[in-house]
Amino acid sequence: GQQVMQIPQYQHVQEGEDFTTYCNSSTTLSNIQWYKQRPGGHPVFLIQLVKSGEVKKQKRLTFQFGEAKKNSSLHITATQTTDVGTYFCAGRDDRGSTLGRLYFGRGTQLTVWP
Amino acid sequence: DTAVSQTPKYLVTQMGNDKSIKCEQNLGHDTMYWYKQDSKKFLKIMFSYNNKELIINETVPNRFSPKSPDKAHLNLHINSLELGDSAVYFCASSQGQGWGEQYFGPGTRLTVT
């Protein structure tokens, strides 16, 4: 079945260092979304990527969708303590599987030391 | 003006009890979801409704029963609660047939003792 693998599960960085989390799918995705969940909070949508090779930026965050639409990454430049949280990728199967079904990665929990 | 709201926020109960969690969205979305998040932060989809019709029914015990009285509401009833049901339950909604971003509620932290 469809699976979205996300690594690493945990990442601890010093403030100012960069951070990257990676997602890989066993099948081609129609799109991929990224969410951030602050400690004690709920997942909040960050961005959606649809096109092969797409790159989008939001301030210090850079999102990429692979050429084969099977992998994606989120890179944060010069992390800040406000970046703390769990980052999830979530992809949709390109085969038009169940309506509205998002396959979530297990998330990467980011800790930033001041 | 909360977009997706859930009640209660916290729920502490004993094994064997029956409990319900309610969810409401005021975004006019057609699709609503229930997710379970365990202690390791894994988000597992449980159910999804599109215009009151059940469209996703993952492998969950039949002690869990969703109900959508209208497209703005999706409730979750749990019978005979077990220790393993302890988790945070999130309701979410998305526009149309569910292809866009999902808006999550604040979550209900269920603790079964």
Coordinates of N, CA and C in Angstrom, one line a residue:
Chain A
G1 N 0.8 -1.2 0.0 CA 0.0 0.0 0.0 C 0.8 1.3 0.0
Q2 N 0.2 2.4 -0.1 CA 0.9 3.7 -0.1 C 1.6 3.9 1.2
Q3 N 2.8 4.4 1.1 CA 3.6 4.8 2.3 C 4.4 6.0 2.0
V4 N 4.4 6.9 3.0 CA 5.3 8.0 2.9 C 6.2 8.0 4.1
M5 N 7.5 7.8 3.8 CA 8.5 7.7 4.8 C 9.2 9.0 5.0
Q6 N 9.4 9.4 6.3 CA 10.0 10.7 6.6 C 11.1 10.5 7.5
I7 N 12.2 11.2 7.2 CA 13.4 11.1 8.1 C 14.1 12.5 8.2
P8 N 14.8 12.8 9.3 CA 14.9 11.9 10.5 C 13.7 12.0 11.4
Q9 N 13.6 11.2 12.4 CA 12.4 11.2 13.3 C 12.6 12.4 14.3
Y10 N 13.9 12.6 14.7 CA 14.2 13.7 15.6 C 15.4 14.4 15.1
Q11 N 15.5 15.7 15.4 CA 16.6 16.5 15.0 C 16.8 17.6 16.0
H12 N 18.0 17.7 16.6 CA 18.4 18.7 17.6 C 19.4 19.6 16.9
V13 N 19.2 20.9 16.9 CA 20.2 21.8 16.3 C 20.4 23.0 17.2
Q14 N 21.5 23.6 17.0 CA 21.8 24.8 17.7 C 21.2 25.9 16.9
E15 N 20.7 26.9 17.6 CA 20.1 28.1 16.9 C 21.1 28.6 15.9
G16 N 20.6 28.9 14.7 CA 21.5 29.4 13.7 C 21.9 28.3 12.7
E17 N 21.8 27.1 13.1 CA 22.1 26.0 12.2 C 21.0 25.7 11.2
D18 N 21.3 25.0 10.1 CA 20.3 24.7 9.2 C 19.7 23.3 9.5
F19 N 18.5 23.1 9.0 CA 17.7 21.9 9.3 C 17.1 21.4 8.0
T20 N 17.1 20.1 7.8 CA 16.4 19.5 6.6 C 15.6 18.3 7.0
T21 N 14.4 18.1 6.5 CA 13.7 16.9 6.7 C 13.3 16.4 5.3
Y22 N 13.3 15.0 5.2 CA 13.1 14.4 3.9 C 11.9 13.4 3.9
C23 N 11.2 13.4 2.8 CA 10.1 12.5 2.6 C 10.2 11.7 1.3
N24 N 9.9 10.4 1.4 CA 10.0 9.6 0.3 C 8.7 8.7 0.2
S25 N 8.2 8.6 -1.0 CA 7.0 7.8 -1.3 C 7.4 6.6 -2.1
S26 N 6.6 5.5 -1.9 CA 6.8 4.3 -2.6 C 6.1 4.4 -4.0
T27 N 5.2 5.4 -4.2 CA 4.6 5.6 -5.5 C 4.6 7.1 -5.8
T28 N 4.3 7.4 -7.0 CA 4.2 8.7 -7.5 C 3.1 9.5 -6.8
L29 N 3.4 10.7 -6.4 CA 2.4 11.5 -5.7 C 1.8 12.5 -6.6
S30 N 0.5 12.8 -6.5 CA -0.1 13.9 -7.2 C 0.3 15.3 -6.6
N31 N 0.4 15.3 -5.3 CA 0.9 16.5 -4.7 C 1.4 16.2 -3.3
I32 N 2.1 17.1 -2.7 CA 2.6 16.9 -1.4 C 2.4 18.1 -0.5
Q33 N 2.0 17.9 0.7 CA 1.7 19.1 1.6 C 2.7 19.0 2.8
W34 N 3.0 20.1 3.4 CA 3.8 20.2 4.6 C 3.0 20.9 5.7
Y35 N 3.1 20.3 6.9 CA 2.4 20.9 8.0 C 3.4 21.0 9.2
K36 N 3.1 22.0 10.0 CA 3.9 22.2 11.2 C 3.0 22.1 12.5
Q37 N 3.5 21.4 13.5 CA 2.8 21.3 14.7 C 3.7 21.7 15.8
R38 N 3.3 22.8 16.5 CA 4.0 23.3 17.6 C 3.7 22.4 18.8
P39 N 4.6 22.4 19.8 CA 4.4 21.5 21.0 C 3.0 21.9 21.6
G40 N 2.2 20.9 21.9 CA 0.9 21.2 22.5 C -0.1 21.7 21.5
G41 N 0.2 21.9 20.3 CA -0.7 22.5 19.3 C -1.2 21.5 18.3
H42 N -1.8 22.0 17.2 CA -2.3 21.1 16.2 C -1.6 21.4 14.9
P43 N -1.6 20.4 14.0 CA -0.9 20.6 12.7 C -1.5 21.8 11.9
V44 N -0.6 22.6 11.4 CA -1.0 23.8 10.6 C -0.4 23.7 9.2
F45 N -1.2 23.9 8.2 CA -0.7 23.8 6.8 C 0.3 24.8 6.5
L46 N 1.4 24.4 5.9 CA 2.4 25.3 5.5 C 2.4 25.6 4.0
I47 N 2.3 24.5 3.2 CA 2.4 24.7 1.7 C 2.0 23.4 1.0
Q48 N 1.7 23.6 -0.3 CA 1.4 22.4 -1.1 C 2.3 22.5 -2.4
L49 N 2.9 21.4 -2.8 CA 3.7 21.4 -4.0 C 3.0 20.4 -5.0
V50 N 2.9 20.8 -6.2 CA 2.1 20.0 -7.2 C 3.0 19.6 -8.4
K51 N 3.9 20.5 -8.8 CA 4.6 20.2 -10.1 C 5.9 19.5 -9.8
S52 N 6.3 18.7 -10.8 CA 7.6 18.0 -10.7 C 8.7 19.0 -10.7
G53 N 9.6 18.8 -9.7 CA 10.8 19.7 -9.6 C 10.4 21.0 -9.0
E54 N 9.2 21.2 -8.5 CA 8.8 22.5 -7.9 C 9.6 22.9 -6.7
V55 N 10.0 24.2 -6.6 CA 10.6 24.7 -5.4 C 9.9 25.9 -5.0
K56 N 9.6 26.0 -3.7 CA 8.9 27.2 -3.1 C 9.6 27.6 -1.9
K57 N 9.5 28.9 -1.7 CA 10.2 29.5 -0.5 C 9.2 30.3 0.3
Q58 N 9.4 30.1 1.7 CA 8.6 31.0 2.6 C 9.7 31.5 3.6
K59 N 10.2 32.7 3.4 CA 11.2 33.3 4.2 C 12.4 32.3 4.3
R60 N 12.6 31.8 5.5 CA 13.8 30.9 5.7 C 13.5 29.4 5.3
L61 N 12.3 29.1 4.9 CA 11.9 27.7 4.6 C 11.9 27.6 3.1
T62 N 12.5 26.4 2.7 CA 12.5 26.1 1.2 C 12.0 24.7 1.1
F63 N 11.0 24.6 0.2 CA 10.3 23.3 0.0 C 10.6 22.8 -1.4
Q64 N 10.9 21.5 -1.6 CA 11.2 21.0 -2.9 C 10.4 19.7 -3.1
F65 N 10.0 19.6 -4.4 CA 9.3 18.4 -4.8 C 10.1 17.7 -5.9
G66 N 10.4 16.5 -5.8 CA 11.4 15.8 -6.7 C 10.9 15.7 -8.1
E67 N 11.8 15.5 -9.0 CA 11.5 15.4 -10.4 C 10.5 14.2 -10.7
A68 N 10.7 13.2 -10.0 CA 9.8 12.0 -10.2 C 8.6 12.0 -9.3
K69 N 8.4 13.1 -8.6 CA 7.3 13.3 -7.7 C 7.1 12.2 -6.7
K70 N 8.3 11.7 -6.2 CA 8.2 10.6 -5.2 C 8.9 11.1 -3.9
N71 N 9.6 12.2 -4.0 CA 10.2 12.7 -2.8 C 10.1 14.2 -2.6
S72 N 10.3 14.6 -1.4 CA 10.2 16.1 -1.1 C 11.1 16.4 0.1
S73 N 11.4 17.6 0.2 CA 12.2 18.1 1.4 C 11.8 19.4 1.8
L74 N 12.1 19.7 3.1 CA 11.8 21.0 3.7 C 13.2 21.4 4.4
H75 N 13.7 22.5 4.0 CA 14.9 23.0 4.5 C 14.7 24.3 5.2
I76 N 15.2 24.4 6.4 CA 15.1 25.7 7.2 C 16.5 26.2 7.3
T77 N 16.7 27.4 6.9 CA 18.0 28.1 7.0 C 18.1 28.9 8.3
A78 N 19.2 28.8 9.0 CA 19.4 29.5 10.2 C 18.3 29.4 11.2
T79 N 18.1 28.3 11.7 CA 16.9 28.0 12.6 C 16.8 29.0 13.8
Q80 N 15.6 29.2 14.2 CA 15.4 30.0 15.4 C 14.5 29.2 16.3
T81 N 14.5 29.7 17.6 CA 13.7 28.9 18.6 C 12.2 28.8 18.2
T82 N 11.8 29.7 17.4 CA 10.4 29.7 17.0 C 10.1 28.6 16.0
D83 N 11.1 27.9 15.5 CA 11.0 26.9 14.5 C 10.7 25.5 15.2
V84 N 10.8 25.5 16.5 CA 10.6 24.2 17.3 C 9.2 23.7 17.0
G85 N 9.2 22.4 16.8 CA 7.9 21.7 16.5 C 8.1 20.4 15.7
T86 N 7.0 19.8 15.3 CA 7.1 18.6 14.5 C 6.6 19.0 13.1
Y87 N 7.4 18.6 12.1 CA 7.1 18.9 10.7 C 6.7 17.6 10.0
F88 N 5.5 17.7 9.4 CA 4.9 16.5 8.7 C 4.8 16.8 7.2
C89 N 5.2 15.8 6.4 CA 4.8 15.8 5.0 C 3.6 14.9 4.9
A90 N 2.8 15.2 3.8 CA 1.6 14.4 3.6 C 1.4 14.4 2.1
G91 N 1.3 13.2 1.5 CA 1.2 13.1 0.1 C -0.1 12.5 -0.4
R92 N -0.5 12.8 -1.6 CA -1.6 12.1 -2.3 C -1.1 11.2 -3.4
D93 N -1.7 10.0 -3.4 CA -1.4 9.0 -4.4 C -1.8 9.5 -5.8
D94 N -0.9 9.4 -6.8 CA -1.2 9.8 -8.1 C -2.2 9.0 -8.8
R95 N -2.6 7.9 -8.2 CA -3.5 7.0 -8.9 C -4.9 7.3 -8.6
G96 N -5.1 8.5 -8.0 CA -6.5 9.0 -7.7 C -7.2 8.1 -6.7
S97 N -6.4 7.7 -5.7 CA -7.0 6.8 -4.7 C -8.0 7.6 -3.9
T98 N -8.4 7.0 -2.8 CA -9.6 7.4 -2.0 C -9.6 8.9 -1.9
L99 N -10.8 9.5 -2.2 CA -11.0 10.9 -2.1 C -10.5 11.5 -0.9
G100 N -9.7 12.5 -1.0 CA -9.2 13.3 0.1 C -8.2 12.6 1.0
R101 N -7.7 11.4 0.6 CA -6.8 10.7 1.4 C -5.4 11.2 1.4
L102 N -4.9 11.7 2.5 CA -3.6 12.1 2.6 C -2.8 11.1 3.4
Y103 N -1.6 10.8 2.9 CA -0.7 9.8 3.6 C 0.4 10.6 4.3
F104 N 0.3 10.7 5.6 CA 1.2 11.4 6.4 C 2.5 10.7 6.7
G105 N 3.6 11.4 6.6 CA 4.8 10.9 7.1 C 4.8 10.8 8.7
R106 N 5.7 10.2 9.3 CA 5.7 10.1 10.8 C 6.2 11.4 11.5
G107 N 6.6 12.3 10.7 CA 7.0 13.6 11.2 C 8.5 13.7 11.7
T108 N 9.0 14.9 11.7 CA 10.4 15.1 12.2 C 10.2 16.1 13.4
Q109 N 10.6 15.7 14.6 CA 10.5 16.6 15.7 C 11.8 17.4 15.8
L110 N 11.7 18.7 15.7 CA 12.8 19.6 15.7 C 12.9 20.3 17.0
T111 N 14.1 20.2 17.6 CA 14.4 20.9 18.8 C 15.5 21.9 18.5
V112 N 15.4 23.2 18.9 CA 16.4 24.2 18.7 C 16.9 24.7 20.0
W113 N 18.2 24.5 20.2 CA 18.9 25.0 21.4 C 19.3 26.4 21.2
P114 N 19.0 27.3 22.2 CA 19.4 28.7 22.1 C 20.9 28.9 22.2
Chain B
D1 N -13.4 33.6 16.3 CA -14.0 32.8 15.1 C -13.2 31.6 14.8
T2 N -13.3 30.6 15.7 CA -12.6 29.4 15.5 C -13.1 28.6 14.3
A3 N -12.1 28.2 13.4 CA -12.5 27.6 12.1 C -13.0 26.1 12.4
V4 N -12.2 25.4 13.1 CA -12.5 24.0 13.4 C -12.4 23.9 14.9
S5 N -13.6 23.6 15.6 CA -13.6 23.5 17.0 C -13.9 22.1 17.4
Q6 N -13.4 21.7 18.6 CA -13.6 20.3 19.1 C -14.0 20.5 20.6
T7 N -14.9 19.6 21.1 CA -15.2 19.5 22.5 C -15.3 18.1 22.9
P8 N -14.8 17.7 24.1 CA -14.0 18.6 25.0 C -12.6 18.7 24.6
K9 N -11.8 19.5 25.2 CA -10.4 19.7 24.9 C -9.6 18.5 25.7
Y10 N -10.1 18.2 26.9 CA -9.5 17.1 27.6 C -10.6 16.2 28.1
L11 N -10.3 14.9 28.1 CA -11.3 13.9 28.5 C -10.5 12.8 29.3
V12 N -10.8 12.7 30.5 CA -10.2 11.7 31.4 C -11.3 10.7 31.8
T13 N -11.2 9.5 31.6 CA -12.3 8.5 31.8 C -11.7 7.2 32.2
Q14 N -12.5 6.3 32.7 CA -12.1 5.0 33.0 C -12.3 3.9 31.9
M15 N -11.6 2.9 32.0 CA -11.7 1.8 31.1 C -13.2 1.3 31.1
G16 N -13.7 1.0 29.9 CA -15.0 0.4 29.9 C -16.1 1.5 29.6
N17 N -15.8 2.7 29.9 CA -16.8 3.8 29.7 C -17.0 4.1 28.2
D18 N -18.1 4.7 27.9 CA -18.4 5.2 26.5 C -18.3 6.7 26.5
K19 N -17.7 7.3 25.5 CA -17.5 8.7 25.4 C -17.7 9.2 24.0
S20 N -18.0 10.5 23.9 CA -18.1 11.1 22.6 C -17.3 12.4 22.5
I21 N -16.7 12.6 21.3 CA -16.0 13.9 21.0 C -16.8 14.6 19.8
K22 N -16.9 15.9 20.0 CA -17.7 16.6 18.9 C -16.8 17.5 18.2
C23 N -17.1 17.7 16.9 CA -16.3 18.6 16.0 C -17.2 19.4 15.2
E24 N -16.9 20.7 15.0 CA -17.7 21.6 14.2 C -16.7 22.4 13.4
Q25 N -17.1 22.7 12.1 CA -16.3 23.6 11.3 C -17.2 24.6 10.7
N26 N -16.7 25.9 10.7 CA -17.5 27.0 10.1 C -16.9 27.5 8.9
L27 N -16.2 26.7 8.2 CA -15.5 27.1 6.9 C -16.3 26.8 5.7
G28 N -17.4 26.1 5.8 CA -18.2 25.7 4.7 C -17.6 24.5 3.9
H29 N -16.7 23.8 4.5 CA -16.0 22.7 3.9 C -16.9 21.5 3.7
D30 N -16.6 20.7 2.7 CA -17.5 19.5 2.4 C -16.9 18.2 3.0
T31 N -15.6 18.2 3.4 CA -14.9 17.0 3.8 C -14.4 17.2 5.2
M32 N -14.7 16.2 6.1 CA -14.2 16.3 7.4 C -13.5 14.9 7.8
Y33 N -12.6 15.0 8.8 CA -11.7 13.8 9.1 C -11.6 13.7 10.6
W34 N -11.3 12.5 11.0 CA -10.8 12.2 12.4 C -9.5 11.5 12.2
Y35 N -8.5 12.1 13.0 CA -7.2 11.5 13.1 C -6.9 11.2 14.6
K36 N -6.0 10.2 14.8 CA -5.6 9.8 16.1 C -4.0 10.1 16.1
Q37 N -3.6 10.8 17.1 CA -2.1 11.0 17.2 C -1.6 10.4 18.5
D38 N -0.7 9.4 18.3 CA -0.2 8.7 19.5 C 0.9 9.5 20.2
S39 N 1.5 8.9 21.2 CA 2.5 9.6 22.0 C 3.8 9.9 21.2
K40 N 4.0 9.2 20.1 CA 5.2 9.4 19.3 C 4.8 10.4 18.1
K41 N 3.7 11.0 18.2 CA 3.3 12.1 17.2 C 2.8 11.5 15.9
F42 N 2.7 10.2 15.8 CA 2.2 9.6 14.5 C 0.8 10.0 14.3
L43 N 0.5 10.6 13.2 CA -0.9 11.0 12.8 C -1.5 9.9 12.0
K44 N -2.6 9.2 12.5 CA -3.2 8.1 11.8 C -4.6 8.5 11.4
I45 N -5.0 8.5 10.2 CA -6.3 8.8 9.8 C -7.3 7.7 10.2
M46 N -8.5 8.1 10.7 CA -9.4 7.1 11.1 C -10.6 7.0 10.2
F47 N -11.2 8.2 10.0 CA -12.4 8.3 9.2 C -12.4 9.6 8.4
S48 N -13.2 9.6 7.3 CA -13.4 10.8 6.6 C -14.8 10.8 6.0
Y49 N -15.4 12.0 6.0 CA -16.8 12.1 5.5 C -16.7 13.2 4.4
N50 N -17.5 13.0 3.4 CA -17.6 14.0 2.3 C -19.1 14.3 2.2
N51 N -19.6 15.5 2.5 CA -21.0 15.7 2.5 C -21.9 14.7 3.2
K52 N -21.5 14.4 4.4 CA -22.1 13.4 5.3 C -22.0 12.0 4.8
E53 N -21.3 11.7 3.8 CA -21.1 10.3 3.3 C -19.7 9.8 3.8
L54 N -19.7 8.7 4.4 CA -18.4 8.1 4.8 C -17.6 7.6 3.6
I55 N -16.4 8.2 3.5 CA -15.5 7.9 2.3 C -14.2 7.2 2.7
I56 N -13.8 7.4 3.9 CA -12.6 6.7 4.4 C -12.9 6.1 5.7
N57 N -12.7 4.8 5.8 CA -12.9 4.0 7.0 C -11.7 3.1 7.2
E58 N -10.7 3.6 7.9 CA -9.5 2.9 8.1 C -9.8 1.7 9.1
T59 N -8.8 0.9 9.2 CA -8.9 -0.3 10.1 C -8.8 0.2 11.5
V60 N -10.0 0.5 12.1 CA -10.1 0.9 13.5 C -11.1 -0.1 14.1
P61 N -11.0 -0.3 15.4 CA -11.9 -1.2 16.1 C -13.3 -0.6 15.9
N62 N -14.3 -1.5 15.8 CA -15.7 -1.1 15.6 C -16.3 -0.5 16.9
R63 N -15.5 -0.3 17.9 CA -15.9 0.4 19.1 C -15.9 1.9 18.8
F64 N -15.3 2.3 17.7 CA -15.2 3.7 17.2 C -16.3 3.9 16.2
S65 N -17.2 4.8 16.4 CA -18.3 5.1 15.4 C -18.4 6.6 15.1
P66 N -18.1 7.0 13.9 CA -18.3 8.4 13.6 C -19.8 8.6 13.2
K67 N -20.1 9.9 13.3 CA -21.5 10.3 12.9 C -21.4 11.7 12.4
S68 N -22.0 11.9 11.2 CA -22.0 13.3 10.6 C -23.4 13.7 10.4
P69 N -24.0 14.5 11.4 CA -25.4 14.9 11.2 C -25.6 15.9 10.1
D70 N -24.6 16.7 9.8 CA -24.6 17.6 8.7 C -23.2 17.8 8.3
K71 N -22.9 18.5 7.2 CA -21.6 18.6 6.7 C -20.7 19.5 7.5
A72 N -21.2 20.2 8.5 CA -20.4 21.1 9.3 C -20.0 20.4 10.6
H73 N -20.6 19.2 10.9 CA -20.3 18.5 12.1 C -19.9 17.1 11.9
L74 N -18.9 16.6 12.7 CA -18.5 15.2 12.6 C -18.2 14.8 14.1
N75 N -18.9 13.9 14.6 CA -18.7 13.4 15.9 C -18.1 12.1 16.0
L76 N -17.4 11.7 17.1 CA -16.8 10.4 17.2 C -17.2 9.8 18.5
H77 N -17.9 8.7 18.5 CA -18.3 8.0 19.7 C -17.4 6.8 19.9
I78 N -17.0 6.6 21.1 CA -16.1 5.4 21.4 C -16.8 4.6 22.5
N79 N -17.0 3.4 22.2 CA -17.6 2.4 23.2 C -16.5 1.7 24.0
S80 N -16.8 1.3 25.2 CA -15.9 0.4 25.9 C -14.4 0.8 25.8
L81 N -14.1 2.0 26.3 CA -12.8 2.5 26.2 C -11.7 1.6 26.8
E82 N -10.6 1.6 26.1 CA -9.4 0.8 26.5 C -8.2 1.7 26.8
L83 N -7.3 1.2 27.5 CA -6.1 2.0 27.8 C -5.4 2.5 26.5
G84 N -5.4 1.6 25.5 CA -4.7 1.9 24.2 C -5.4 3.0 23.4
D85 N -6.6 3.4 23.9 CA -7.3 4.5 23.2 C -6.8 5.9 23.6
S86 N -6.0 5.9 24.6 CA -5.4 7.2 25.1 C -4.5 7.8 24.0
A87 N -4.9 9.0 23.6 CA -4.2 9.7 22.5 C -4.8 11.1 22.4
V88 N -4.3 11.8 21.4 CA -4.9 13.1 21.0 C -5.7 12.8 19.7
Y89 N -6.9 13.2 19.7 CA -7.8 13.0 18.6 C -8.0 14.4 17.9
F90 N -7.7 14.4 16.6 CA -7.8 15.7 15.9 C -8.9 15.5 14.9
C91 N -9.8 16.5 14.8 CA -10.7 16.7 13.7 C -10.1 17.6 12.7
A92 N -10.4 17.4 11.4 CA -9.9 18.3 10.4 C -11.0 18.5 9.3
S93 N -10.8 19.5 8.5 CA -11.7 19.7 7.4 C -11.0 20.2 6.2
S94 N -11.5 20.0 5.0 CA -10.9 20.5 3.8 C -12.0 20.8 2.8
Q95 N -11.7 21.7 1.9 CA -12.7 22.2 0.9 C -13.0 21.1 -0.1
G96 N -14.2 21.2 -0.7 CA -14.6 20.4 -1.8 C -14.5 18.9 -1.5
Q97 N -13.8 18.2 -2.4 CA -13.7 16.8 -2.3 C -12.4 16.4 -1.6
G98 N -11.8 17.3 -0.9 CA -10.6 17.0 -0.1 C -9.3 17.0 -0.7
W99 N -9.1 17.8 -1.8 CA -7.8 17.8 -2.5 C -6.9 18.9 -1.9
G100 N -7.4 19.8 -1.2 CA -6.6 20.9 -0.7 C -6.1 20.7 0.7
E101 N -5.7 21.8 1.3 CA -5.1 21.8 2.6 C -6.2 21.4 3.6
Q102 N -5.7 20.8 4.7 CA -6.6 20.4 5.8 C -6.4 21.4 6.9
Y103 N -7.6 21.8 7.5 CA -7.6 22.6 8.7 C -7.9 21.7 9.9
F104 N -7.0 21.8 10.8 CA -7.1 20.9 12.0 C -7.7 21.7 13.2
G105 N -8.5 20.9 14.0 CA -9.0 21.5 15.2 C -7.9 21.4 16.3
P106 N -8.2 21.9 17.5 CA -7.2 22.0 18.5 C -6.9 20.7 19.2
G107 N -7.7 19.7 18.9 CA -7.4 18.4 19.5 C -8.2 18.1 20.8
T108 N -8.4 16.8 21.0 CA -9.0 16.4 22.3 C -8.0 15.3 22.8
R109 N -7.5 15.7 24.0 CA -6.6 14.7 24.7 C -7.4 13.8 25.5
L110 N -7.4 12.5 25.1 CA -8.2 11.5 25.8 C -7.2 10.6 26.6
T111 N -7.5 10.5 27.9 CA -6.8 9.7 28.8 C -7.7 8.7 29.4
V112 N -7.3 7.4 29.2 CA -8.1 6.3 29.8 C -7.4 5.7 30.9
T113 N -8.0 5.6 32.1 CA -7.3 5.1 33.3 C -7.9 3.7 33.7

